[in-house]
Structures are given as C-alpha cells and as structure tokens.
mmCIF file of C-alpha atoms in Angstrom:
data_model
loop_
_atom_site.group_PDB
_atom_site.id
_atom_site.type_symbol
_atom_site.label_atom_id
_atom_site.label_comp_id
_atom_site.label_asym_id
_atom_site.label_seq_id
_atom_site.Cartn_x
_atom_site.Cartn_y
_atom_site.Cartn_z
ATOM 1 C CA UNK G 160 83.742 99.109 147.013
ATOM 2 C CA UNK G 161 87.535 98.852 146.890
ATOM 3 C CA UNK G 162 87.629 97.365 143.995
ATOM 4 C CA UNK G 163 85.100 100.243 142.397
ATOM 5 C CA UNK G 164 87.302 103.261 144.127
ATOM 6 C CA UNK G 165 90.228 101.949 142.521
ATOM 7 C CA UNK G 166 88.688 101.548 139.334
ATOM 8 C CA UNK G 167 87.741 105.124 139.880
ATOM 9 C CA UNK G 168 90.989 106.084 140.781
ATOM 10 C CA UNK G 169 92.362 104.756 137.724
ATOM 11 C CA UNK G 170 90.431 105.979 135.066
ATOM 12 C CA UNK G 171 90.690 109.825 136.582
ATOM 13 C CA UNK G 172 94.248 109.096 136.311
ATOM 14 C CA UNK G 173 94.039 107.847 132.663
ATOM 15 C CA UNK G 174 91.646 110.606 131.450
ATOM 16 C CA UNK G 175 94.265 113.335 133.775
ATOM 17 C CA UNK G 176 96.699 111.787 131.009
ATOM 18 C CA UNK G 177 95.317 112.168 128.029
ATOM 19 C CA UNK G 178 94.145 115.390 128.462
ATOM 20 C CA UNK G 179 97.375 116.667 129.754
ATOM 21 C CA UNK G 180 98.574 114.826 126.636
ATOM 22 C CA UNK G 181 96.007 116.736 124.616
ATOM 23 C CA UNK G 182 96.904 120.190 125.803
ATOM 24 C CA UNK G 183 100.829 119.336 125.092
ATOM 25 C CA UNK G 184 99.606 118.753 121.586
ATOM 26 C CA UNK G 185 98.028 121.899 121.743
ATOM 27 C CA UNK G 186 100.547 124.438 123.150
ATOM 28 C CA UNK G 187 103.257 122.685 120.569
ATOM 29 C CA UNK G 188 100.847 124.173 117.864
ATOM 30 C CA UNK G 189 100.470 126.984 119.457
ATOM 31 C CA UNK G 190 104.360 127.513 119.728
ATOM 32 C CA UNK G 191 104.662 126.031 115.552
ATOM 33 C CA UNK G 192 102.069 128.495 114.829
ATOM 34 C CA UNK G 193 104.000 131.813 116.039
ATOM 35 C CA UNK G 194 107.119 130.261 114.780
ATOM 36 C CA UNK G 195 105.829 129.800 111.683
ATOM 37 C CA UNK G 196 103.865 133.072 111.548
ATOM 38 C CA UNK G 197 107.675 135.007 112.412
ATOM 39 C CA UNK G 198 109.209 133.237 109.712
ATOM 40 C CA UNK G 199 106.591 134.070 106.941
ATOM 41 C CA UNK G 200 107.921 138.160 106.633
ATOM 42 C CA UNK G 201 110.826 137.157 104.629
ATOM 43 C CA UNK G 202 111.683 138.590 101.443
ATOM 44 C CA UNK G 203 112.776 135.464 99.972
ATOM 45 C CA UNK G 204 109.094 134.040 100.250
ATOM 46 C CA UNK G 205 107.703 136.017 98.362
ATOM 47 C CA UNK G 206 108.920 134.285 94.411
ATOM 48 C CA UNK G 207 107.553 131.308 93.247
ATOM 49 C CA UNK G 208 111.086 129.238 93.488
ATOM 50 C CA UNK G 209 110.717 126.229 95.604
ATOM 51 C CA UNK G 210 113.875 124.490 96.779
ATOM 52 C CA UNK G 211 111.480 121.171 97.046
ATOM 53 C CA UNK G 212 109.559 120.682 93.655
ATOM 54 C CA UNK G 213 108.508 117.674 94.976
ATOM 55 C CA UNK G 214 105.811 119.701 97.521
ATOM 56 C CA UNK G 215 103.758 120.917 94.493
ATOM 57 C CA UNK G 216 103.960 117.538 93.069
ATOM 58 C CA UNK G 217 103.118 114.771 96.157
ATOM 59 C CA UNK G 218 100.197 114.039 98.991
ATOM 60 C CA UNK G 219 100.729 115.073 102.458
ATOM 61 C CA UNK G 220 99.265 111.636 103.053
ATOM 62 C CA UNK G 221 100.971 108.134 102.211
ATOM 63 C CA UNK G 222 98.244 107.619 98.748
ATOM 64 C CA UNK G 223 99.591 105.729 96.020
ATOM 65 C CA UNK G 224 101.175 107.825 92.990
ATOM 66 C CA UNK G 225 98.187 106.045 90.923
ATOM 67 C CA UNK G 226 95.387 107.088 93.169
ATOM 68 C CA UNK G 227 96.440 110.513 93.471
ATOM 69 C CA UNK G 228 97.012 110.787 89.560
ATOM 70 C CA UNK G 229 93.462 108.915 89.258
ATOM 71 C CA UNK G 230 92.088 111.961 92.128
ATOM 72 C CA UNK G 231 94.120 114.796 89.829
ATOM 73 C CA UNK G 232 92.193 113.562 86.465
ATOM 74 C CA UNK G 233 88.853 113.254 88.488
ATOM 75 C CA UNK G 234 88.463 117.089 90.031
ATOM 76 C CA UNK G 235 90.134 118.173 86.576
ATOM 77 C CA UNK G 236 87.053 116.296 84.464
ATOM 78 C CA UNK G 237 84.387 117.682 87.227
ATOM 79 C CA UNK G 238 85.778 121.401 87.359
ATOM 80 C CA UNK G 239 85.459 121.406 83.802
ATOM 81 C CA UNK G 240 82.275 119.709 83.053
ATOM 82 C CA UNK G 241 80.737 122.281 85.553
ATOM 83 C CA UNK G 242 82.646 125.470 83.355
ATOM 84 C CA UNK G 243 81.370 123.894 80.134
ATOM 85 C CA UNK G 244 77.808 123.857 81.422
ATOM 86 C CA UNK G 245 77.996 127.313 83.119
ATOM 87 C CA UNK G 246 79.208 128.282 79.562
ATOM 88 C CA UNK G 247 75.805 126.127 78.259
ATOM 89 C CA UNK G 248 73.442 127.478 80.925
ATOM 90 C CA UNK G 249 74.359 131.564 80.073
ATOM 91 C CA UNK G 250 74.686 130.777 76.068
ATOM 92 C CA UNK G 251 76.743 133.926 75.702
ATOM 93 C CA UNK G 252 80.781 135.117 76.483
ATOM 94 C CA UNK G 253 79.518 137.681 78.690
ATOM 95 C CA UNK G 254 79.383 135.087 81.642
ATOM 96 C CA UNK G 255 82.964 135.010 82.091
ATOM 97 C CA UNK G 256 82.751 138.712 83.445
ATOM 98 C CA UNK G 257 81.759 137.703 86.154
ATOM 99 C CA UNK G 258 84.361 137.007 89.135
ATOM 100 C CA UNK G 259 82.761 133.670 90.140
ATOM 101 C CA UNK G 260 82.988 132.275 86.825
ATOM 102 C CA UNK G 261 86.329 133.207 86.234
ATOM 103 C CA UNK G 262 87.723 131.869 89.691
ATOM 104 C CA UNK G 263 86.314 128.888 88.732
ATOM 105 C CA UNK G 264 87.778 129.077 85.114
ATOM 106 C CA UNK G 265 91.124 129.510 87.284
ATOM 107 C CA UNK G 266 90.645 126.680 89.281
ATOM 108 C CA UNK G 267 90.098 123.872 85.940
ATOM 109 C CA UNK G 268 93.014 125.477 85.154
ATOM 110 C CA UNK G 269 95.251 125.037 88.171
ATOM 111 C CA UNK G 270 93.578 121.357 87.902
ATOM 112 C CA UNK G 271 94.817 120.754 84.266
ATOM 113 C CA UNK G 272 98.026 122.158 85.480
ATOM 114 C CA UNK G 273 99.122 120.269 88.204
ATOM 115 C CA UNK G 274 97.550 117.205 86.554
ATOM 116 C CA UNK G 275 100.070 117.733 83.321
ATOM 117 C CA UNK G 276 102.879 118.582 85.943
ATOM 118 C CA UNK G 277 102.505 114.842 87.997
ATOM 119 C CA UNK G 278 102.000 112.748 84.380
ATOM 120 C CA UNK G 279 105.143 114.887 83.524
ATOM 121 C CA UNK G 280 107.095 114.105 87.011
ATOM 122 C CA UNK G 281 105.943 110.495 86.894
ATOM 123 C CA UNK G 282 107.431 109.721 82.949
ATOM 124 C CA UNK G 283 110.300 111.304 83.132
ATOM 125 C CA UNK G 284 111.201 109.513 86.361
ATOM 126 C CA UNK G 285 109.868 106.443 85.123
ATOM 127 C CA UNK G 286 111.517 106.589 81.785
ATOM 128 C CA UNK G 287 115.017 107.440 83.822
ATOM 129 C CA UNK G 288 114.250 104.241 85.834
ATOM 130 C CA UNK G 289 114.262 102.134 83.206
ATOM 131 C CA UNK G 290 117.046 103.631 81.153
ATOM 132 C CA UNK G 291 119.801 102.871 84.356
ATOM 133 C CA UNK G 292 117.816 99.401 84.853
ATOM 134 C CA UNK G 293 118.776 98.706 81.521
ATOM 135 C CA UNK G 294 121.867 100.013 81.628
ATOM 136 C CA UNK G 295 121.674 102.564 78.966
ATOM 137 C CA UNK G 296 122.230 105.627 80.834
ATOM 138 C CA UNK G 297 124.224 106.715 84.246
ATOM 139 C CA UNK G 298 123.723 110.139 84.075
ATOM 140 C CA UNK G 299 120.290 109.650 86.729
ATOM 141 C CA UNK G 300 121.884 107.614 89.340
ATOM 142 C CA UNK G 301 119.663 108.707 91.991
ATOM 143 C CA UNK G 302 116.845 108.274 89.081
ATOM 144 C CA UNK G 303 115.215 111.653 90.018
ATOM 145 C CA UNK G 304 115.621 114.344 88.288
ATOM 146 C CA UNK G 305 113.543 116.930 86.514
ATOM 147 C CA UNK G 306 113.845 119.024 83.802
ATOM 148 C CA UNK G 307 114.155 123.141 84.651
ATOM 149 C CA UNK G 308 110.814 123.243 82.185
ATOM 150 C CA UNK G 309 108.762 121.029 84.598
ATOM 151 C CA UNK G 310 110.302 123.165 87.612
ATOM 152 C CA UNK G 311 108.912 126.600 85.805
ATOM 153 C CA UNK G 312 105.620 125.016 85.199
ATOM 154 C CA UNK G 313 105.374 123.880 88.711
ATOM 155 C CA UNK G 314 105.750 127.851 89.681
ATOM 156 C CA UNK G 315 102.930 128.371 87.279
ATOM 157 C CA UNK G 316 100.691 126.019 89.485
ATOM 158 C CA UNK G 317 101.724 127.280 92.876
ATOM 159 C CA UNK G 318 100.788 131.107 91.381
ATOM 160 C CA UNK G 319 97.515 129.421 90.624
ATOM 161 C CA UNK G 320 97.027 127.627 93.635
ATOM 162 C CA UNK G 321 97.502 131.125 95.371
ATOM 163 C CA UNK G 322 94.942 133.066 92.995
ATOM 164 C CA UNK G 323 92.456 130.889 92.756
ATOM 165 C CA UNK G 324 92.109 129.434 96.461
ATOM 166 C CA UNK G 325 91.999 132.849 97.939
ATOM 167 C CA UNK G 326 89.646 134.227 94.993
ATOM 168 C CA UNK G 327 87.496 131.062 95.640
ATOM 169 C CA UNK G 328 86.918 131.874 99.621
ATOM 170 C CA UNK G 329 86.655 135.653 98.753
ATOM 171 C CA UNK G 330 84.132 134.373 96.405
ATOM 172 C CA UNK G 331 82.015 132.622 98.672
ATOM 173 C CA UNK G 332 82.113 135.241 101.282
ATOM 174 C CA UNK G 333 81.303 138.179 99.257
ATOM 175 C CA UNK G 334 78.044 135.874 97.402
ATOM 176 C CA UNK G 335 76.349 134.893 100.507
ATOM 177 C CA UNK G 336 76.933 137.671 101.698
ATOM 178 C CA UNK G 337 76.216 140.594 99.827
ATOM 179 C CA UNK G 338 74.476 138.996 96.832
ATOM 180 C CA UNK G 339 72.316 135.792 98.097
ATOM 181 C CA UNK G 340 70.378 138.140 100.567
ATOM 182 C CA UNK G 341 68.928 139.836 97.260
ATOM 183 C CA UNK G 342 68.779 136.806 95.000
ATOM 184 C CA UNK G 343 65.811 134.859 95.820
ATOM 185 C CA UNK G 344 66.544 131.895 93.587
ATOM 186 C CA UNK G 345 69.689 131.181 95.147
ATOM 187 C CA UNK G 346 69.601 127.698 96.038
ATOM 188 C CA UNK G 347 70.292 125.903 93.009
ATOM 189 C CA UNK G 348 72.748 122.769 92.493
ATOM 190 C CA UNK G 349 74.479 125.770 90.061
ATOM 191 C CA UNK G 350 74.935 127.966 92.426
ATOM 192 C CA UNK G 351 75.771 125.868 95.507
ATOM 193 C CA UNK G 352 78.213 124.284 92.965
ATOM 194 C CA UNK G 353 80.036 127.510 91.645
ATOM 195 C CA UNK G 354 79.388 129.113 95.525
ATOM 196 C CA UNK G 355 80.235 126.579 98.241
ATOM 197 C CA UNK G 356 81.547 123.516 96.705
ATOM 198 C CA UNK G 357 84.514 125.386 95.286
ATOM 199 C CA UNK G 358 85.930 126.217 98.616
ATOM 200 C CA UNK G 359 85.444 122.753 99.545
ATOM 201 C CA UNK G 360 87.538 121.860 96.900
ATOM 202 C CA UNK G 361 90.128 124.345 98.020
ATOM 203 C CA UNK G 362 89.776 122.969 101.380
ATOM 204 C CA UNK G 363 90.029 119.149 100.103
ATOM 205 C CA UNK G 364 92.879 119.830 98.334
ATOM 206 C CA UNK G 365 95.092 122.128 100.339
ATOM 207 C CA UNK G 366 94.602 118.976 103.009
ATOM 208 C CA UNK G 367 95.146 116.577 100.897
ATOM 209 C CA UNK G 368 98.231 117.769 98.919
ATOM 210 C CA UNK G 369 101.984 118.807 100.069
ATOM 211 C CA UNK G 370 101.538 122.457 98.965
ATOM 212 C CA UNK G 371 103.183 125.067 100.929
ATOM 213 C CA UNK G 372 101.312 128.331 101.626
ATOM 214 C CA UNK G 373 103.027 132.043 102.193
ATOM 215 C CA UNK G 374 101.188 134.586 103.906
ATOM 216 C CA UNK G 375 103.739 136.622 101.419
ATOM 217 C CA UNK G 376 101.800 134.881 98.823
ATOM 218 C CA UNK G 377 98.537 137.188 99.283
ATOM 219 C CA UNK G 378 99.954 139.706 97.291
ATOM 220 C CA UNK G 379 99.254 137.794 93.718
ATOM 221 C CA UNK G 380 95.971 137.418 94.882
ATOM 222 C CA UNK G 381 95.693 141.098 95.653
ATOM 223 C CA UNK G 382 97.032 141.891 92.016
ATOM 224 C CA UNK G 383 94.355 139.657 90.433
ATOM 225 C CA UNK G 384 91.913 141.694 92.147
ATOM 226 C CA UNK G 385 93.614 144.937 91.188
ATOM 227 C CA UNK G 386 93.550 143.547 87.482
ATOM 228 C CA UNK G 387 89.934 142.427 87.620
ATOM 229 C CA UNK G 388 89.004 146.216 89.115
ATOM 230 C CA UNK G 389 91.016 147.341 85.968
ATOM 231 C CA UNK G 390 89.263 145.297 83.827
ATOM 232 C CA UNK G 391 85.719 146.270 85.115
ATOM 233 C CA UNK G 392 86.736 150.052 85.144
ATOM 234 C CA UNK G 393 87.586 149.397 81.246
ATOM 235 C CA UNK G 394 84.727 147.381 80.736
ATOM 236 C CA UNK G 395 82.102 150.436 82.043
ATOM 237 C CA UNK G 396 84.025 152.966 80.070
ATOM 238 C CA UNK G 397 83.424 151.614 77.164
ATOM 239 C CA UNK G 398 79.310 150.823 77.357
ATOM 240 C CA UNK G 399 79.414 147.008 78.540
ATOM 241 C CA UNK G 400 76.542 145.857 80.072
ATOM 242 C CA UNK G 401 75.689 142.793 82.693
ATOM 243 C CA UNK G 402 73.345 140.157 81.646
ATOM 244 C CA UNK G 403 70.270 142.172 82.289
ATOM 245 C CA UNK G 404 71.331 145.016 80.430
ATOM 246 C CA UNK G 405 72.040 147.154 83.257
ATOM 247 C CA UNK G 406 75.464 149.521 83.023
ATOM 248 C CA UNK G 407 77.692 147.110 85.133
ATOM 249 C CA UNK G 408 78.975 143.817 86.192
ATOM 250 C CA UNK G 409 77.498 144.245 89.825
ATOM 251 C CA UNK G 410 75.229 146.556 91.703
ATOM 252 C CA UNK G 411 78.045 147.307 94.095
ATOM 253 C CA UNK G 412 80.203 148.135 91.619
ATOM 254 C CA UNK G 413 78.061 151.068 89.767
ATOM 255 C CA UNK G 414 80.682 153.442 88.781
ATOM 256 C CA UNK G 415 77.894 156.058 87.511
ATOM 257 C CA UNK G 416 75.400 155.472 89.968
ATOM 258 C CA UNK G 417 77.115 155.153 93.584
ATOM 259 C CA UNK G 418 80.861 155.571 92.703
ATOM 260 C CA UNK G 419 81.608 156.429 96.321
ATOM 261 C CA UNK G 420 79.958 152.671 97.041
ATOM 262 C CA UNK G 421 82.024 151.267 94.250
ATOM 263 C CA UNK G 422 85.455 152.684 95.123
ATOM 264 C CA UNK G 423 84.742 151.634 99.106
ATOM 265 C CA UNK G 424 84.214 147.917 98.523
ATOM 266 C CA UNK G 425 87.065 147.892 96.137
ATOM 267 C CA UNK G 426 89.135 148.794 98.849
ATOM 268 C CA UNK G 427 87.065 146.583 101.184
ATOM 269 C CA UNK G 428 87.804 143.563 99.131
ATOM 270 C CA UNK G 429 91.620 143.973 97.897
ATOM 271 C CA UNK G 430 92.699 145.253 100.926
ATOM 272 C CA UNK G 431 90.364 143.352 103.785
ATOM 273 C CA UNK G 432 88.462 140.609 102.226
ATOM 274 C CA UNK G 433 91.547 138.819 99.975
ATOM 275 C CA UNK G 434 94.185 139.023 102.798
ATOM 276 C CA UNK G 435 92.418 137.573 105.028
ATOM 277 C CA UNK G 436 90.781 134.635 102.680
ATOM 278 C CA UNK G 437 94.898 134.103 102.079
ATOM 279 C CA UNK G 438 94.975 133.854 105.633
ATOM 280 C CA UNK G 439 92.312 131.461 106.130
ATOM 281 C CA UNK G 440 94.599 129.442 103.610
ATOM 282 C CA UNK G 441 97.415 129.591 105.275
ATOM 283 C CA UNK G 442 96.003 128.289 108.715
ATOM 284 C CA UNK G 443 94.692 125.358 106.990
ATOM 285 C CA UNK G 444 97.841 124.289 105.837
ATOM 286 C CA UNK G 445 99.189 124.710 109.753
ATOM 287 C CA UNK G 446 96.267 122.482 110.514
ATOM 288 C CA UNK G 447 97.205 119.894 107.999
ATOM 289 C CA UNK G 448 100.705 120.162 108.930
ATOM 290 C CA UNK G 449 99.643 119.710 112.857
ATOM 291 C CA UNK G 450 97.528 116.670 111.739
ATOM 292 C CA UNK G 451 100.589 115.367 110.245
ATOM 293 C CA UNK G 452 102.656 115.931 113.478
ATOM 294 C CA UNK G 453 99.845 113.816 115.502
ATOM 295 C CA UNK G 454 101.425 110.305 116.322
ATOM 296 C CA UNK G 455 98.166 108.850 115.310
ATOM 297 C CA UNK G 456 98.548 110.226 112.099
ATOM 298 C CA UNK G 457 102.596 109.554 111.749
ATOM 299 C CA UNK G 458 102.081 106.030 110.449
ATOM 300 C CA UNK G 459 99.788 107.349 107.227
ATOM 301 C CA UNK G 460 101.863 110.507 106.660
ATOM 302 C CA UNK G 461 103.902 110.792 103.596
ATOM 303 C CA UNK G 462 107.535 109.566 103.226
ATOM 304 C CA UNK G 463 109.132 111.552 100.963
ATOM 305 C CA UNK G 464 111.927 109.267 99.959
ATOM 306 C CA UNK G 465 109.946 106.416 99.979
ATOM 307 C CA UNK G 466 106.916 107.445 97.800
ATOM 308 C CA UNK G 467 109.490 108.636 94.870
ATOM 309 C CA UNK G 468 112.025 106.348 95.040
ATOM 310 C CA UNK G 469 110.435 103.046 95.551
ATOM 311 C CA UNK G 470 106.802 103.957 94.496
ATOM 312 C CA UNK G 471 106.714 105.946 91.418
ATOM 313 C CA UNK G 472 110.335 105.274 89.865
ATOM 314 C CA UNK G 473 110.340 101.190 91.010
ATOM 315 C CA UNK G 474 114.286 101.777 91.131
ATOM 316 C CA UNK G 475 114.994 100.553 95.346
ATOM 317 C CA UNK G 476 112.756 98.225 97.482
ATOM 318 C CA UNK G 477 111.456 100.095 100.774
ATOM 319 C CA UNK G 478 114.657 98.539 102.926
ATOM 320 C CA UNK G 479 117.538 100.261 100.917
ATOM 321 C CA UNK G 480 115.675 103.656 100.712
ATOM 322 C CA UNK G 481 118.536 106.231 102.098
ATOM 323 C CA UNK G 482 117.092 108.426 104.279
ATOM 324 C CA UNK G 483 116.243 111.610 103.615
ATOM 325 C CA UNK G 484 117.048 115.290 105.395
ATOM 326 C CA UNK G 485 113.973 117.082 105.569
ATOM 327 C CA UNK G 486 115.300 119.677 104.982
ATOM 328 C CA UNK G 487 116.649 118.301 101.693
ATOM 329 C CA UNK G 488 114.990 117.476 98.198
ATOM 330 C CA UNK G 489 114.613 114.429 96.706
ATOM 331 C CA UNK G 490 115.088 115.982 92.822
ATOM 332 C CA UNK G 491 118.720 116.945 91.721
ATOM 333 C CA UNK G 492 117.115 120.048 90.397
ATOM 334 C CA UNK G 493 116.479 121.549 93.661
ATOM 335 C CA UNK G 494 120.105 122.155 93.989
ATOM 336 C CA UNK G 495 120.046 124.890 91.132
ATOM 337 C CA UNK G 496 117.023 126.310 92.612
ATOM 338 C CA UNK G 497 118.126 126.594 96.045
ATOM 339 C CA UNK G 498 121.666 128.343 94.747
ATOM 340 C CA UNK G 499 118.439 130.492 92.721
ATOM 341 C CA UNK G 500 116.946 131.342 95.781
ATOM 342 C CA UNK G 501 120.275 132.283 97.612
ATOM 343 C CA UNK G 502 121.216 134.767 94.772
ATOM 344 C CA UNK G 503 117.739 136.032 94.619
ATOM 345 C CA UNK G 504 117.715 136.921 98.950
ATOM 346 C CA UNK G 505 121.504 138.277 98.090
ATOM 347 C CA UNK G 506 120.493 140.760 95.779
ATOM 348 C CA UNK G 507 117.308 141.802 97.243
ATOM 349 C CA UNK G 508 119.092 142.612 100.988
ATOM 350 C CA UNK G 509 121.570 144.580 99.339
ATOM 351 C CA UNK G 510 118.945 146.331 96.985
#
C-alpha cells in the first residue's frame, strides 16, 4: 500500500506538471496572439514588400527543397486538371462567371505562380553556386541572391495568396450556406471538390508553407469583391444571363427582382463575410507559428540558414552554416527592400 500511495503520489505530481506545462504553453499564445494582433494596424503592412523573400519561397517545416518543389508541381497539376474539367463539364465560357469557379481559377494560378517563383529561386541560386565553386564569379559570395524580377513576382504570389485564400473560405461559407440548402444535387465529387476541398487546400498550405499573413491584407480581398460586384452589375446591364437563362449570376443577387436583397448581401459579404474569412487566415498562421514554437515541434521546424545555404545551393556543409538573425534575410536583395519599406513608412507618416 506504500508502495501504491507513492506511486499515486507521483503520477498526480507528473500529470500537475504537464498540465501546468500545458497552460504555460497556452497563456504564451495567448500573450503572442495580442502582441501580434497590436502590431498588425501598421501602415507599413499593408504593401506587398517583404524584407524576407525567402518566407514566400520556403516550408515552415524542415522538407527537403525537392519534396516541396515535387508538392508545388503536384497541387499545381490537380488544381488545374479540376479547372480544365469544370471547363469540360459546363462546355461553355459562361462558367467562369461564377465566383467559385473563378476563386478556383485564382488559386491554379497562385499554384503556377509560386511553383515558377521556387524553380526560379532554386536555379539562380544553384547556378551562382556553381559559378564561385568554379571560380568564375565572386560577385555571390554568400551565393544567395535574387534578382529584383523574382522579388516583384513573389509580391504577385503573396497578392494571390491573399485573394484567393480568403475568396476560397468566403466561398465555402456562402455555398453551404445559402446555396446547398436549395440545391438538392449537391453532393457530388464536383462540388465537394470546387466547395470544401479548396479550403483544405488553403488550410494545407498556409500550414505547410512560411507565408506571412496581414490582417491589413483583407483589404485586396475586399477589392476583388468590389470588382466582382462591378463586374456582375455590368454583366446585368447589359442582358447576360446565368446558365439557366435566368437574368443573373445568382438568385441573391437579382438586381431587377429584389435589388434591396442584392445590395444587402453585397454589403454582407465585402464588408462581414471577407474580413472575417481573412481573419480566419490569419489565426491559422498564429496556430502554425505556435506549433512551431512547441519544443516537440523545434527539432522538425525550418532552419532558415540551413535549408538555403547547405540544402538548395550545396555551397557550406551543415557545421560552417553562420547563424542567422531572425530578424535578418538570408537573400542580399532584402537589403534594398527593407531600405524600400523604410522610405515607403517615411512618406506615408508624413503624408
């Protein structure tokens, strides 16, 4: 019985512990989170400039530069075998008037993107390895370095990456919500595809991948829906028709019939349902980031330094990797886009 009630004694201590343990972990994300949520209102996060390129670029997590090229290539080839057979399956252009199809036309987009962006990253380091390996150049030293086209295409992706994850949740919300209850045929592999696997994909990805999120960030969203309003506005005015023939793209957006309806869940979805789809994005990434933080988690996270220098260029072994400030980039271009971003917070406080 001794023997038992210290036993007993024991394992209440080691389960007082980890629980105390757990709710450390806990309030520390609770305390990141406000921090994080204070520092998000600043003017200077609202451009597309990125003083670390490399974010847009690597995994969060430590996966080889070949597997996550090989992942890139895969969810580009299945986002756009599913466009080209929604483009099959309604045999006419009129399908991409439709939000959900052109979200998802957005997303093999951002795919193709940020696949042609890491094959781009990966050459041009790999071809500046082997140039000061063989001696020929010594302008790369530090043997990363990318060209200020790669950085502009890399703020093409992250304005994608905004659009199209937010109008991929909004999408799903506003379908099983408002139009599944009506549609009785619903449950198709089409329409679970175009519906619910998209924001999985989002999901995947924004977990997967190093990509910042701004709340300041909703706003491109909100002008995509502002644009898409213009365009179905345009598209009524002059006599288009939905699939069925019927005077508008959807029911709830009937412009001659219920225009009161129409103009209500414009409002409802620019200035309600996007926000806060941005916002669901944005508390992923503080998930991902607090996953990251975990000390189970520390020994697969991504280092920065070592994934670039000694992984994708080959130029250092894993022992002479310097290392790096985290608050520093590992690309000499990130210098010129930092001073970018310091002239671009100037002149907006004075203005």
């Amino acid at each position: 019985m001794h023997v038992s009630g210290d036993c007993s004694i024991f394992i209440a201590v080691h389960s007082g512990c980890i629980l105390a343990k757990e709710w450390l972990l806990v309030t520390d994300m609770g305390a990141s989170w406000t921090q994080s949520w204070k520092e998000e209102f600043k003017v200077h996060k609202l451009h597309l400039l990125t003083s670390k390129p490399e974010l847009l670029l690597q995994p969060r997590w430590d996966i080889p530069p070949l597997l996550w090229l090989l992942y890139r290539f895969f969810m580009l080839v299945y986002t756009f075998s599913w466009f080209i057979y929604t483009a099959l399956l309604f045999n006419t252009p009129k399908f991409l008037i439709f939000l959900s199809h052109i979200s998802y036309c957005l997303m093999a987009i951002y795919y193709l993107v940020s696949l042609c962006n890491l094959a781009w990253a990966f050459l041009e380091i790999r071809c500046c390895s082997h140039r000061v390996k063989r001696g020929v150049s010594s302008e790369c030293e530090s043997l990363l370095s990318l060209p200020v086209s790669l950085t502009a295409a890399l703020c093409l992706q992250w304005f994608l990456h905004s659009v199209m994850g937010c109008c991929s949740f909004a999408v799903s919300f506003l379908y099983w919500t408002i139009i599944h209850p009506s549609d009785q045929d619903s449950f198709t592999a089409f329409n679970i595809n175009i519906h619910v696997i998209n924001s999985i994909q989002i999901a995947v990805d924004l977990l997967l991948s190093s990509t910042p999120v701004h709340l300041t960030h909703f706003f491109y969203a909100v002008l995509a829906g502002a644009l898409y309003v213009i365009f179905a506005v345009v598209y009524w005015l002059m006599g288009g028709t939905n699939m069925y023939g019927e005077p508008y793209i959807y029911s709830i957006l009937d412009f001659s019939g219920s225009p009161l309806v129409a103009t209500l869940c414009i409002l409802g979805v620019c200035l309600l349902c996007l926000p806060s789809c941005h916002f669901v994005l944005w508390n992923l990434q503080m998930l991902r980031e607090w996953m990251v933080s975990r000390e189970e988690s520390r020994r697969i996270a991504l280092r920065r330094d070592v994934w670039w220098r000694v992984k994708v260029s080959g130029g250092m072994t894993f022992d002479l990797v310097p290392s790096l400030d985290p608050a520093a980039s590992v690309f000499e271009t990130s210098r010129r886009t930092a001073m970018l971003e310091d002239q671009q917070s100037q002149s907006l406080s004075l203005v």
